[in-house]
Short mmCIF file of C-alpha atoms and ligand atoms in Angstrom, two decimals:
data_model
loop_
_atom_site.label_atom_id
_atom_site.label_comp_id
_atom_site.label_asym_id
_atom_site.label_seq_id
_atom_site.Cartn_x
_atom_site.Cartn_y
_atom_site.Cartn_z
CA UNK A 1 47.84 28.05 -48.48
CA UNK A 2 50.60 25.95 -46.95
CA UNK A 3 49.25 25.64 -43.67
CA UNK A 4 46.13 23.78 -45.07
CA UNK A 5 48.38 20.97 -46.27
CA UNK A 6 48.04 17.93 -43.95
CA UNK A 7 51.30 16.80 -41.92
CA UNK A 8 51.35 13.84 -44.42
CA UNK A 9 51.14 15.87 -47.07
CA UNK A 10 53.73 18.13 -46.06
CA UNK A 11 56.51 15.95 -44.87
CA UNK A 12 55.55 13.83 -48.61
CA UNK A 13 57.06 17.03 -50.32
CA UNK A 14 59.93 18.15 -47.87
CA UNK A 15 61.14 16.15 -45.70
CA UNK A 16 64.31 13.87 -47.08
CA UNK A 17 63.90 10.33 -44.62
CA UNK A 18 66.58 8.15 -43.90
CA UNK A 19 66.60 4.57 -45.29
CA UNK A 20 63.40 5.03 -47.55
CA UNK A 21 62.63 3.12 -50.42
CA UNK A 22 61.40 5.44 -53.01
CA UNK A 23 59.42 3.44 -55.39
CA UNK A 24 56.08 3.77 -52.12
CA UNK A 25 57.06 6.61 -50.91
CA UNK A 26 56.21 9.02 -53.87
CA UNK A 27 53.00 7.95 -53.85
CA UNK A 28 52.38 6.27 -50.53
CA UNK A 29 53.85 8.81 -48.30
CA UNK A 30 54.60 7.73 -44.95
CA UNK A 31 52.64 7.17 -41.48
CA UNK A 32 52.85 10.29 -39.32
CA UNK A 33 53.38 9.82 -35.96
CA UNK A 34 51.38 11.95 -32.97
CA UNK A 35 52.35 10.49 -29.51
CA UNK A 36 53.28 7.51 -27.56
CA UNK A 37 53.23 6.36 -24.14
CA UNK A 38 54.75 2.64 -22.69
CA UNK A 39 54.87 0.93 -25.40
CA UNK A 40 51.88 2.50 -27.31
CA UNK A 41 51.99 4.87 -30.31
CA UNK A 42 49.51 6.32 -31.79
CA UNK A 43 49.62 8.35 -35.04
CA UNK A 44 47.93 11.41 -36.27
CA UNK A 45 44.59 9.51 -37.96
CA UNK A 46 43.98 8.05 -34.09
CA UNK A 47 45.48 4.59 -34.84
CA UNK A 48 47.42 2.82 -32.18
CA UNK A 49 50.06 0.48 -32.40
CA UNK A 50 51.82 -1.87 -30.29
CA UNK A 51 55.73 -0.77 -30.54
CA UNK A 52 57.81 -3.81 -30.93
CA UNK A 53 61.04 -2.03 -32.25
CA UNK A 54 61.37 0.91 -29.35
CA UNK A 55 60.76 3.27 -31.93
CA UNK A 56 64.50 2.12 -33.42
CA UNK A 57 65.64 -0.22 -30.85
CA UNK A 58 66.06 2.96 -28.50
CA UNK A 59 63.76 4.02 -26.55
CA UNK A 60 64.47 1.78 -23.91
CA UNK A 61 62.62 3.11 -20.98
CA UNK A 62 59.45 3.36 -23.08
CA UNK A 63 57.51 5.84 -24.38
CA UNK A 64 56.18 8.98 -22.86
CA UNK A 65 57.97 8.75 -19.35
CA UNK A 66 57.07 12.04 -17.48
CA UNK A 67 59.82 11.61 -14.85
CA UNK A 68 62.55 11.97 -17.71
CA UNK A 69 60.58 14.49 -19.74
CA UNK A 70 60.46 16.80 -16.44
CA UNK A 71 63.92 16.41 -15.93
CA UNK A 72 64.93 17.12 -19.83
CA UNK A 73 62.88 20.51 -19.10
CA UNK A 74 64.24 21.34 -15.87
CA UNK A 75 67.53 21.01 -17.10
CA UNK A 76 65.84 23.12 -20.04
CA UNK A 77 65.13 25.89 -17.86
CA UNK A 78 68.32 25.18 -16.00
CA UNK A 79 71.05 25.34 -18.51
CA UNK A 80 69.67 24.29 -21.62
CA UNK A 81 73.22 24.99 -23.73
CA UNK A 82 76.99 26.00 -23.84
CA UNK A 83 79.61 24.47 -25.41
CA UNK A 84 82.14 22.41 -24.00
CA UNK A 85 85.40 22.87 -25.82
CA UNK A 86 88.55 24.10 -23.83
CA UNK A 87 87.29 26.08 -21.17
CA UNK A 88 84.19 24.83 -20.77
CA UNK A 89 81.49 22.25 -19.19
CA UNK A 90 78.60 21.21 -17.89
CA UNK A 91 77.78 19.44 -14.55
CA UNK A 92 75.59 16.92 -16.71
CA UNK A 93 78.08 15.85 -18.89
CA UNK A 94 80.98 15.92 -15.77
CA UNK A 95 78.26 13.50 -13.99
CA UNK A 96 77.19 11.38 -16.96
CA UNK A 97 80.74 10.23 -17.50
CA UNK A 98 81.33 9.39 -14.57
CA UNK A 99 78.71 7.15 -14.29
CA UNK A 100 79.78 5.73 -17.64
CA UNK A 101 82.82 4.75 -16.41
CA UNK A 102 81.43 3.26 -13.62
CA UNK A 103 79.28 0.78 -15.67
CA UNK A 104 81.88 0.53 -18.13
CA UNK A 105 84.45 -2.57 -18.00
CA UNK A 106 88.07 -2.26 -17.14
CA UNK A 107 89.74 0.82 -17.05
CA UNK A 108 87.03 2.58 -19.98
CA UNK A 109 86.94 5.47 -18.15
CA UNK A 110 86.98 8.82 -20.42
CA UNK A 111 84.26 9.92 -22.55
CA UNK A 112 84.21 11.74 -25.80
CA UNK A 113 80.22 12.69 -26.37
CA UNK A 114 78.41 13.27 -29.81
CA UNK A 115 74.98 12.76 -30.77
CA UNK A 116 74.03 9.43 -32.03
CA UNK A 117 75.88 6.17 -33.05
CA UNK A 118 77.71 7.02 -36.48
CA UNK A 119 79.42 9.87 -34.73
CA UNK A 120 80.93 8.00 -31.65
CA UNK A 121 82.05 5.26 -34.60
CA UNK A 122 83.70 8.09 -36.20
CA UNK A 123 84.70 9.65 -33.41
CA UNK A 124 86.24 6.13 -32.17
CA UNK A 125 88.34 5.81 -35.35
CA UNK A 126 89.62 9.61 -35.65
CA UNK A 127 90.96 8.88 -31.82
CA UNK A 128 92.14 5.45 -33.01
CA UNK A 129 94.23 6.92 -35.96
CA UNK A 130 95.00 10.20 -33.70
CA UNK A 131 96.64 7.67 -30.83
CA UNK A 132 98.73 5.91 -33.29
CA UNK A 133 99.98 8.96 -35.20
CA UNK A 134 100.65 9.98 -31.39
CA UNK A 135 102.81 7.18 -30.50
CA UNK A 136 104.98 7.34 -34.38
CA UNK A 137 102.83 5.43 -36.09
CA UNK A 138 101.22 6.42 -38.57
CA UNK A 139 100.91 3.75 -41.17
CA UNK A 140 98.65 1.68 -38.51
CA UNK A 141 95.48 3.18 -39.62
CA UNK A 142 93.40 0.11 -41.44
CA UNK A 143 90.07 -1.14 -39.70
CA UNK A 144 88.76 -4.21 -40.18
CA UNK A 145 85.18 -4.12 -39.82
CA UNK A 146 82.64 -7.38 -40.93
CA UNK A 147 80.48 -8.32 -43.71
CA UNK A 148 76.82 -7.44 -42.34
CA UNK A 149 78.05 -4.77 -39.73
CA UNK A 150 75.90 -1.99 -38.97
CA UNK A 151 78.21 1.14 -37.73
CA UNK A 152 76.10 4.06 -39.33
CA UNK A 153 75.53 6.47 -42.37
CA UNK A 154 78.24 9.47 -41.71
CA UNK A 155 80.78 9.43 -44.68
CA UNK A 156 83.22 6.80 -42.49
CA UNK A 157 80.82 5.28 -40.58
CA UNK A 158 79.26 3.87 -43.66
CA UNK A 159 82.34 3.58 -44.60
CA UNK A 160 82.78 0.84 -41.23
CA UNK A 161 79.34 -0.76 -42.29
CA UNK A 162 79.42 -4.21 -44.05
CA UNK A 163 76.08 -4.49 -45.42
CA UNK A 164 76.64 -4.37 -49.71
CA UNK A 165 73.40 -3.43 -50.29
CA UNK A 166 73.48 0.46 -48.45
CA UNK A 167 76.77 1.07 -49.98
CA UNK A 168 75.02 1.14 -53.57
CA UNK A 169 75.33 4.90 -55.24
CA UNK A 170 77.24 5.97 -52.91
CA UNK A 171 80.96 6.35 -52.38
CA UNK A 172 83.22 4.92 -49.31
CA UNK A 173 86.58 6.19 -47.95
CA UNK A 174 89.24 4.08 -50.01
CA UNK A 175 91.34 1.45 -48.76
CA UNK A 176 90.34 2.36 -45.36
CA UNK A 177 88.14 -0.57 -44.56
CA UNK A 178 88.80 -4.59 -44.92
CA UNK A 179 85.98 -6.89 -44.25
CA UNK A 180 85.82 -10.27 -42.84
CA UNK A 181 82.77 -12.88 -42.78
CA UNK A 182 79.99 -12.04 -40.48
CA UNK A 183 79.58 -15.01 -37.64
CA UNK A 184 76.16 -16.50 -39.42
CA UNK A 185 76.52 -19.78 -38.97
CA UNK A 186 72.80 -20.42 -40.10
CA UNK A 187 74.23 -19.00 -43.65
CA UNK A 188 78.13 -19.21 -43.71
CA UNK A 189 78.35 -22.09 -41.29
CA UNK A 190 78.10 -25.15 -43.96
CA UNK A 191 78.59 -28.44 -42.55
CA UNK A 192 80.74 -26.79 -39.10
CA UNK A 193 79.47 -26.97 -35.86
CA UNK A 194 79.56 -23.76 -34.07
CA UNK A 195 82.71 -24.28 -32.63
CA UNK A 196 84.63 -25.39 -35.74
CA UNK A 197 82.68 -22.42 -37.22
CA UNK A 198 84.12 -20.17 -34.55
CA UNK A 199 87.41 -21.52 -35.34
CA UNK A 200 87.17 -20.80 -39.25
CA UNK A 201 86.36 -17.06 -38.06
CA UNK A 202 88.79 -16.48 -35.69
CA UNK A 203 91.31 -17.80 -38.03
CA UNK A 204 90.04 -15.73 -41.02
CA UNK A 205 90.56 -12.65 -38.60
CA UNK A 206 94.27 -13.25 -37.87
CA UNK A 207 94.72 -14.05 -41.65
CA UNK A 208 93.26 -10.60 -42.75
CA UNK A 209 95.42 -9.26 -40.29
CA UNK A 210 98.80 -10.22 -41.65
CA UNK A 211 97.69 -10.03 -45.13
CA UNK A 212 97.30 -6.37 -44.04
CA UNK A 213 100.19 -6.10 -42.10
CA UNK A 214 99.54 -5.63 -38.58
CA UNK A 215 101.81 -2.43 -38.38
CA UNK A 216 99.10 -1.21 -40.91
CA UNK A 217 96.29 -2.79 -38.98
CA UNK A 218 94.91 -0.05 -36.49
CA UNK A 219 91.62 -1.12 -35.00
CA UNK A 220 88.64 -4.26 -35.30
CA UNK A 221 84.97 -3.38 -35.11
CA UNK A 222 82.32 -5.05 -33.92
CA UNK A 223 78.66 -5.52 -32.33
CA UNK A 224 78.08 -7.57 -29.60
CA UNK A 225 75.22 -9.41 -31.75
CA UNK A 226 74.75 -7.61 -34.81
CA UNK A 227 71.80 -5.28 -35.51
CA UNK A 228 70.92 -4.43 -38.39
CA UNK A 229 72.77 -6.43 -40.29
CA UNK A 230 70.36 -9.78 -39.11
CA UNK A 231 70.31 -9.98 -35.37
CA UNK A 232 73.26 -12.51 -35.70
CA UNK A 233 74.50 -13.98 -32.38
CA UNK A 234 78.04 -15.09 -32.84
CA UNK A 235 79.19 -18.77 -31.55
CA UNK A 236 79.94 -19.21 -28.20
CA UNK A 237 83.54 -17.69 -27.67
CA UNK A 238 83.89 -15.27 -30.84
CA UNK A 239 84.48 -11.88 -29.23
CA UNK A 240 86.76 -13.32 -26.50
CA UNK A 241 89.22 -15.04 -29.09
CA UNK A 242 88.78 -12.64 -32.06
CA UNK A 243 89.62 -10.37 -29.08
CA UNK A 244 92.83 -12.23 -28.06
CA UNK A 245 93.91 -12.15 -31.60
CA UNK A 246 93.81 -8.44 -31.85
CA UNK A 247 96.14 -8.14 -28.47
CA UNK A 248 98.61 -10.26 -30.20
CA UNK A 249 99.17 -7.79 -33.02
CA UNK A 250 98.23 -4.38 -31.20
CA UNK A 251 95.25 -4.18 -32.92
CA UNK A 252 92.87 -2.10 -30.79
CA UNK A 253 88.98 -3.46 -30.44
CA UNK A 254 86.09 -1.08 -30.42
CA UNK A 255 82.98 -2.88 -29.13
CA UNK A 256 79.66 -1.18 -31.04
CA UNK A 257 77.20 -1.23 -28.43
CA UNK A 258 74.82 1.51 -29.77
CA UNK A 259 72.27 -1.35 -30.09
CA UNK A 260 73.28 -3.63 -27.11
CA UNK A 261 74.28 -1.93 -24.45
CA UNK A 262 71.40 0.04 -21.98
CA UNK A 263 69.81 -3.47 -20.94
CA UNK A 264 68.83 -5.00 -24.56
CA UNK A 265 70.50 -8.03 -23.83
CA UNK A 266 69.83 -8.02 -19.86
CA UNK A 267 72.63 -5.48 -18.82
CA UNK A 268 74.04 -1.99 -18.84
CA UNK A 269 77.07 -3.16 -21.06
CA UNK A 270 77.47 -6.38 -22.54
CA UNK A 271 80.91 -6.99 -23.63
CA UNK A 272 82.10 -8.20 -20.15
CA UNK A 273 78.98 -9.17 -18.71
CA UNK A 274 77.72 -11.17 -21.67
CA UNK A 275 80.97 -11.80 -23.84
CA UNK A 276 83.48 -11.58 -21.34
CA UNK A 277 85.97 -9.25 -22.59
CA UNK A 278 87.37 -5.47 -21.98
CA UNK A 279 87.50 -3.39 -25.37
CA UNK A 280 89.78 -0.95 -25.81
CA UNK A 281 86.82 0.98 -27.47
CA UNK A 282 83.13 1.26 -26.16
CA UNK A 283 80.54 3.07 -28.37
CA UNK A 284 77.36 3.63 -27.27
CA UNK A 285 74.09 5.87 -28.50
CA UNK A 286 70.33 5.00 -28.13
CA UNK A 287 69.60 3.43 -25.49
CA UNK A 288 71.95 5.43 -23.57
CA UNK A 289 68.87 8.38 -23.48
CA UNK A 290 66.15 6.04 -24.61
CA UNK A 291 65.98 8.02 -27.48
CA UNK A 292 64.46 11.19 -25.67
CA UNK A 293 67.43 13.38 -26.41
CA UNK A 294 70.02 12.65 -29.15
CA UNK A 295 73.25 11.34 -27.80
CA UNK A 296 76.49 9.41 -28.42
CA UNK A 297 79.25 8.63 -26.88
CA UNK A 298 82.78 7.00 -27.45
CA UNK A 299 84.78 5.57 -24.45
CA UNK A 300 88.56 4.88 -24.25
CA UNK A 301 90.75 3.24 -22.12
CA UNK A 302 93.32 4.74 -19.70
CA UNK A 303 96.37 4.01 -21.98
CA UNK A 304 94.26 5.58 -24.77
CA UNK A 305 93.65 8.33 -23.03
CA UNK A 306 96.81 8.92 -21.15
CA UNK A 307 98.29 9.18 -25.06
CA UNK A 308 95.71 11.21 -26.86
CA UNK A 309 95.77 13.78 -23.73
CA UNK A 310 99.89 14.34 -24.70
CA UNK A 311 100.07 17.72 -26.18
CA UNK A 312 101.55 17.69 -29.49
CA UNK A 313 104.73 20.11 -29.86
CA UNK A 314 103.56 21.41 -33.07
CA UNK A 315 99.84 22.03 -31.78
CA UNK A 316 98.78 21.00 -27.72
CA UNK A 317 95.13 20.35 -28.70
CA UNK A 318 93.42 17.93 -29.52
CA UNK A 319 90.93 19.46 -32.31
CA UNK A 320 87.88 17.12 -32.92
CA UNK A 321 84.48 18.29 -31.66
CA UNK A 322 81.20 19.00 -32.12
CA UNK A 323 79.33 21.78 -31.04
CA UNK A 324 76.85 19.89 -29.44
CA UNK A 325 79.37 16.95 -27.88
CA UNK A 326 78.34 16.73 -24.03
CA UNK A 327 75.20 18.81 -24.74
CA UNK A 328 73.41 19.79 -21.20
CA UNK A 329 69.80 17.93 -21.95
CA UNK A 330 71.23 14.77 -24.12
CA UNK A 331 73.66 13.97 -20.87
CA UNK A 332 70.93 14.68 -18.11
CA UNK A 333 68.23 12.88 -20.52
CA UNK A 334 71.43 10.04 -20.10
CA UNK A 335 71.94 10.20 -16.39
CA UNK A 336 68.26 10.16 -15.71
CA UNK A 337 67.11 7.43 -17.99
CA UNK A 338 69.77 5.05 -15.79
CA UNK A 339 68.80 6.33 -12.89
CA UNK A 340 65.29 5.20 -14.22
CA UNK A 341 66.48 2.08 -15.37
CA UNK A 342 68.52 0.77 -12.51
CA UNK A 343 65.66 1.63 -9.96
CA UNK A 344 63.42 0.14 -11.87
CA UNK A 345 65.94 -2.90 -12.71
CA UNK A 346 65.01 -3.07 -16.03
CA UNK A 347 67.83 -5.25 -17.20
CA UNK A 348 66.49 -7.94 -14.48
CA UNK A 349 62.94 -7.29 -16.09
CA UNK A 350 64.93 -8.51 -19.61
CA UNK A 351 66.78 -11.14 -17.62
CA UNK A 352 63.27 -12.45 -16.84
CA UNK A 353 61.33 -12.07 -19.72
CA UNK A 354 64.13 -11.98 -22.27
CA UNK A 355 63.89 -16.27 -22.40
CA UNK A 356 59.82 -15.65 -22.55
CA UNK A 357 59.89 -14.00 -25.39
CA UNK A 358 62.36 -16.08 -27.09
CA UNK A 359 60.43 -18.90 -26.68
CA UNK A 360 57.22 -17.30 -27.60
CA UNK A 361 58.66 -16.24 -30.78
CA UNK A 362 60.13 -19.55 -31.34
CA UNK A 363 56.98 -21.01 -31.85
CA UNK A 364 57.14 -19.70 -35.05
CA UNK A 365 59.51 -21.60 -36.52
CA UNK A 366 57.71 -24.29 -37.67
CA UNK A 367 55.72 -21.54 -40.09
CA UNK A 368 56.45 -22.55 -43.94
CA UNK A 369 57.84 -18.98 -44.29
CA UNK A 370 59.95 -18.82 -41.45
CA UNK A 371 64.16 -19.95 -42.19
CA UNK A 372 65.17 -19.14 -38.58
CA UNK A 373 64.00 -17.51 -35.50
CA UNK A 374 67.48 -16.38 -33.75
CA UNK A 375 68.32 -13.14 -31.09
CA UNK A 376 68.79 -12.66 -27.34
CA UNK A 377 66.55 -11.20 -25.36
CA UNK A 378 64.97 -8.52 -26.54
CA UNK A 379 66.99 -8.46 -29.92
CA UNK A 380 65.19 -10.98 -31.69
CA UNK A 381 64.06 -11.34 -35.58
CA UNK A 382 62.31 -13.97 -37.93
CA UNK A 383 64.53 -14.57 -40.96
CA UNK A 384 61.83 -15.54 -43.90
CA UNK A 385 62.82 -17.95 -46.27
CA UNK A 386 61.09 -19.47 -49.57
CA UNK A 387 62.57 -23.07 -48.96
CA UNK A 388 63.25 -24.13 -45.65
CA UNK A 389 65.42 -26.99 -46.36
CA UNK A 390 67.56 -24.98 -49.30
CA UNK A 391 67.22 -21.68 -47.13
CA UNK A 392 66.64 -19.63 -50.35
CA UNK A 393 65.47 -16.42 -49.93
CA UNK A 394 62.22 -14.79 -51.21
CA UNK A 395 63.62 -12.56 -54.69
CA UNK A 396 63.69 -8.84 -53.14
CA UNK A 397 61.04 -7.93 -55.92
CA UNK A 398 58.50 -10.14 -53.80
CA UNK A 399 58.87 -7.51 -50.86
CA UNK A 400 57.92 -10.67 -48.90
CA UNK A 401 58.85 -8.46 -44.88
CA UNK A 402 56.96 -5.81 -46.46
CA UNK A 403 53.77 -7.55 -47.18
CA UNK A 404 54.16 -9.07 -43.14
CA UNK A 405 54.94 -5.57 -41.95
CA UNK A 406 51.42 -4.03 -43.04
CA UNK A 407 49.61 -6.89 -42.23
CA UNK A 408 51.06 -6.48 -38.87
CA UNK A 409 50.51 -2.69 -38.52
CA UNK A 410 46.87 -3.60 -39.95
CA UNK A 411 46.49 -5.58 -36.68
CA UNK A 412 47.82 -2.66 -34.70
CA UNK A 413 51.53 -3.69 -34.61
CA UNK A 414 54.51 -2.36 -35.38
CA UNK A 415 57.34 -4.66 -36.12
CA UNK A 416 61.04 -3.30 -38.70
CA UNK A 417 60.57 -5.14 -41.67
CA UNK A 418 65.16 -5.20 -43.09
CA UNK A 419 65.83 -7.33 -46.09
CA UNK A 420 64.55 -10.74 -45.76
CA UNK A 421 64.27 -9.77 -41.74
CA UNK A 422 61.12 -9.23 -39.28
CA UNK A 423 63.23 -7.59 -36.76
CA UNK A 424 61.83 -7.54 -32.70
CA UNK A 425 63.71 -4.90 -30.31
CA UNK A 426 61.05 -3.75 -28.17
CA UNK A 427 61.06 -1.41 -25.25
CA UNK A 428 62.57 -3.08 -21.93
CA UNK A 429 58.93 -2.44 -20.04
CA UNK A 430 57.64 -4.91 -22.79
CA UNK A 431 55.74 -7.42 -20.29
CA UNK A 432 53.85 -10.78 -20.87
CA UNK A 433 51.07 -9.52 -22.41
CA UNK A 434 52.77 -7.75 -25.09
CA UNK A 435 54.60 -10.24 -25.84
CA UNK A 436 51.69 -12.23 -26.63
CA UNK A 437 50.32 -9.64 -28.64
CA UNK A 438 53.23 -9.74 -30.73
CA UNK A 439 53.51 -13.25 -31.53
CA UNK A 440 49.94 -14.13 -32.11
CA UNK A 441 49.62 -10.63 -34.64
CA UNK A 442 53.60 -11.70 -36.68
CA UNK A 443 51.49 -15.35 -36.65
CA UNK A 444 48.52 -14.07 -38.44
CA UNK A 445 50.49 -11.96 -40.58
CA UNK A 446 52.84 -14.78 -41.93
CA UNK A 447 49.40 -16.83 -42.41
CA UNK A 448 48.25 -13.92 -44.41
CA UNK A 449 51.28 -13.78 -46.63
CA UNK A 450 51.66 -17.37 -46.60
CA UNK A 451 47.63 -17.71 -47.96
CA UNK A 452 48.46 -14.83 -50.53
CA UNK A 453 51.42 -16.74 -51.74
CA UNK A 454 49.45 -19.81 -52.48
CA UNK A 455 46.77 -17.76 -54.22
CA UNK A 456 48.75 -15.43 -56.37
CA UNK A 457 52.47 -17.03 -56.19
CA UNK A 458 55.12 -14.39 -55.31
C1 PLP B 501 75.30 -0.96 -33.95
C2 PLP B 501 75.02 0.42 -34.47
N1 PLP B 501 76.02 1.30 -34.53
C3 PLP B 501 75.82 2.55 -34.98
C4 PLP B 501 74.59 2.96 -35.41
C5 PLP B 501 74.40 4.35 -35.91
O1 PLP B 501 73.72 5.11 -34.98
P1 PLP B 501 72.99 6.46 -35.43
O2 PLP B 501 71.89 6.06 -36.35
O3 PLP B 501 72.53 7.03 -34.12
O4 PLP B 501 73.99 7.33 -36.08
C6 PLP B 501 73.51 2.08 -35.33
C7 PLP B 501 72.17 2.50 -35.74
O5 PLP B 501 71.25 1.72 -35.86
C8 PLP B 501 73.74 0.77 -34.87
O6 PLP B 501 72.75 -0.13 -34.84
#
């Protein structure tokens, strides 16, 4: 009986999604997905859609690439699993690291491996608290994370996440996590210009810090340009000085790269490339396997490592893992998707059409409903706004992304509709025409919404 059910059908009774807003899904149900190649998806009724978001800013190399799917199944065939604790490993994972730490800046060179973003961040502050207890410290254990942050939905890395509206009905580790402003100058910058605005931040920072106590101040956390939390590009010379300012007080700094590492912004790893600084912390996830295979991973520095890797008197190991950390298929899914990439050069392909699409999506800021149009590269998003000149926001209840998001996947495109956000992170083998696509559908959409508007009011 069952097995008559349709997929849609089935998945509307049992499966439990992530970040799904129940008052459409009960009786809306969701769109099943069939396949995908490039940066086409198709789902189960035959539609297609253009994928502007990389299925969730991940897949990186595109959709459907054979090369990497042969590889996952040779290493299937191969060695598909064993663990990796004490006495164990794999020639994958032994490999994959070591080509982590040779795109990684500075002396990152070790690699602790999980299976998506929120458990490297957790990972990354279990070995944060684990070095200082190491060295005698063990008051140092605060993070200071940001308003807006995206780190992920385990227990602490939702816990590390700054954006008010997830944490609703649900519970967050105590006292663990301080928050400072997020750098959105379009909303928190007043009257400053960037650079007085980066000065107010950095500032801010180093006050938190000593209100804390910076023998009780353990780590900082942050994206390179926030995700999630509104594709918000910091001023020009945030990370470097809110960097400096965690030297002074021994304040480690774990760079979040899950979103912006893996050629997003134009290369492999942004912090030093892009922002010019070496983290003591590197986390990375998507992108890293395109998506094809789940996989995280933290990376510390030599003196990190060099500390953690002391073997206690009261207990020589070191006892976090998972049982799939440095699983066989998610590291050679890693290794070949940059192999892919790099012959391929896909962060020059982002280099060179990164400023394209910028400007093709900055065409739409003249649109009534459009506040801002702000991103690098292929991390772009539309922030929608009732008032331009006041900046106010639709009221949530006017689901005003929503209504652009299926007017856009009426048109065949698929964009992520967050908040008041029409977010862009398309596959790096997004080319010209694509591009085009995009714009001239998100146009037509905000015409549609903007027309309805006028009609019926919000
Ligand atoms: C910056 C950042 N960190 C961490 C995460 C969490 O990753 P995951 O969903 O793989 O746990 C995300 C997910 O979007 C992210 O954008």
């Amino acid at each position: 009986m069952n097995n008559t059910r349709s997929a849609w059908q089935k998945d509307m009774d049992h499966v439990i999604h992530p970040y799904t807003n129940y008052r459409y899904f009960k009786t809306e149900g969701t769109t099943i997905f069939r396949s995908a190649k490039g940066y086409m998806i198709e789902d189960i009724d035959g539609n297609r859609y253009l994928d502007s978001m990389a299925g969730l800013w991940c897949v990186n190399i595109g959709h459907g690439n054979q090369e990497l799917a042969e590889h996952i199944g040779e290493q299937a065939r191969t060695l598909a699993y064993f663990n990796t604790f004490e006495n164990a490993g794999s020639v994958p994972a032994a490999e994959l690291a070591a080509k982590l730490a040779e795109l990684a800046p500075g002396d990152l060179n070790h690699t602790f491996f999980s299976t998506g973003g929120s458990m490297a961040n957790d990972t990354a502050i279990k070995l944060v608290h684990y070095y200082f207890n190491q060295l005698g410290m063990p008051e140092k254990k605060k993070v200071i994370s940001r308003d807006l942050g995206y780190h992920g939905s385990t227990y602490l890395a939702h816990t590390l996440t700054g954006i008010a509206f997830t944490h609703m009905g649900f519970d967050l580790a105590p006292d663990l996590v301080h928050y400072v402003s997020a750098p959105y100058h379009y909303r928190n910058g007043g009257d400053m210009s960037q650079a007085e605005f980066c000065d107010h931040l950095v500032a801010e920072l180093e006050q938190k810090i000593l209100e804390l106590g910076p023998d009780n101040v353990a780590c900082f956390i942050a994206e390179p340009i926030m995700g999630a939390g509104g594709v918000i590009v910091p001023p020009p010379g945030y990370h470097l000085r809110t960097f400096q300012v965690c030297r002074k007080y021994d304040v480690l700094y774990i760079s979040d790269e899950v979103v912006t590492a893996f050629g997003r912004l134009g290369h492999m790893v942004t912090s030093k490339d892009v922002f010019g600084f070496e983290p003591d912390l590197l986390v990375l996830a998507k992108g890293i396997s395109s998506g094809y295979v789940p996989l995280g991973a933290t990376m510390i520095s030599d003196r990190m490592h060099e500390v953690i890797s002391r073997p206690k008197p009261e207990n020589p190991s070191l006892t976090h893992g998972f049982t799939y950390s440095g699983h066989p298929l998610a590291c050679a899914a890693g290794l070949k998707n940059i192999e892919i990439m790099e012959r391929e050069d896909l962060c020059g392909h982002v280099r060179t059409w990164g400023p394209y699409f910028e400007a093709a999506l900055q065409t739409l800021a003249d649109h009534e409903l459009v506040g801002q149009v702000r991103g690098s590269h292929f991390m772009m998003c539309l922030e929608l706004v009732r008032d331009k000149e006041t900046r106010e926001h639709f009221p949530p209840e006017a689901e005003i992304t929503r209504r652009v998001y299926k007017h856009c996947k009426s048109q065949g495109l698929l964009m992520r509709p967050i908040g008041p956000l029409c977010v862009f992170s398309p596959p790096l083998i997004f080319d010209k025409e694509a591009m085009d696509q995009t714009v001239q559908i998100v146009a037509a959409s905000l015409d549609a919404v903007a027309e309805e508007i006028h009609l019926q009011g919000t």
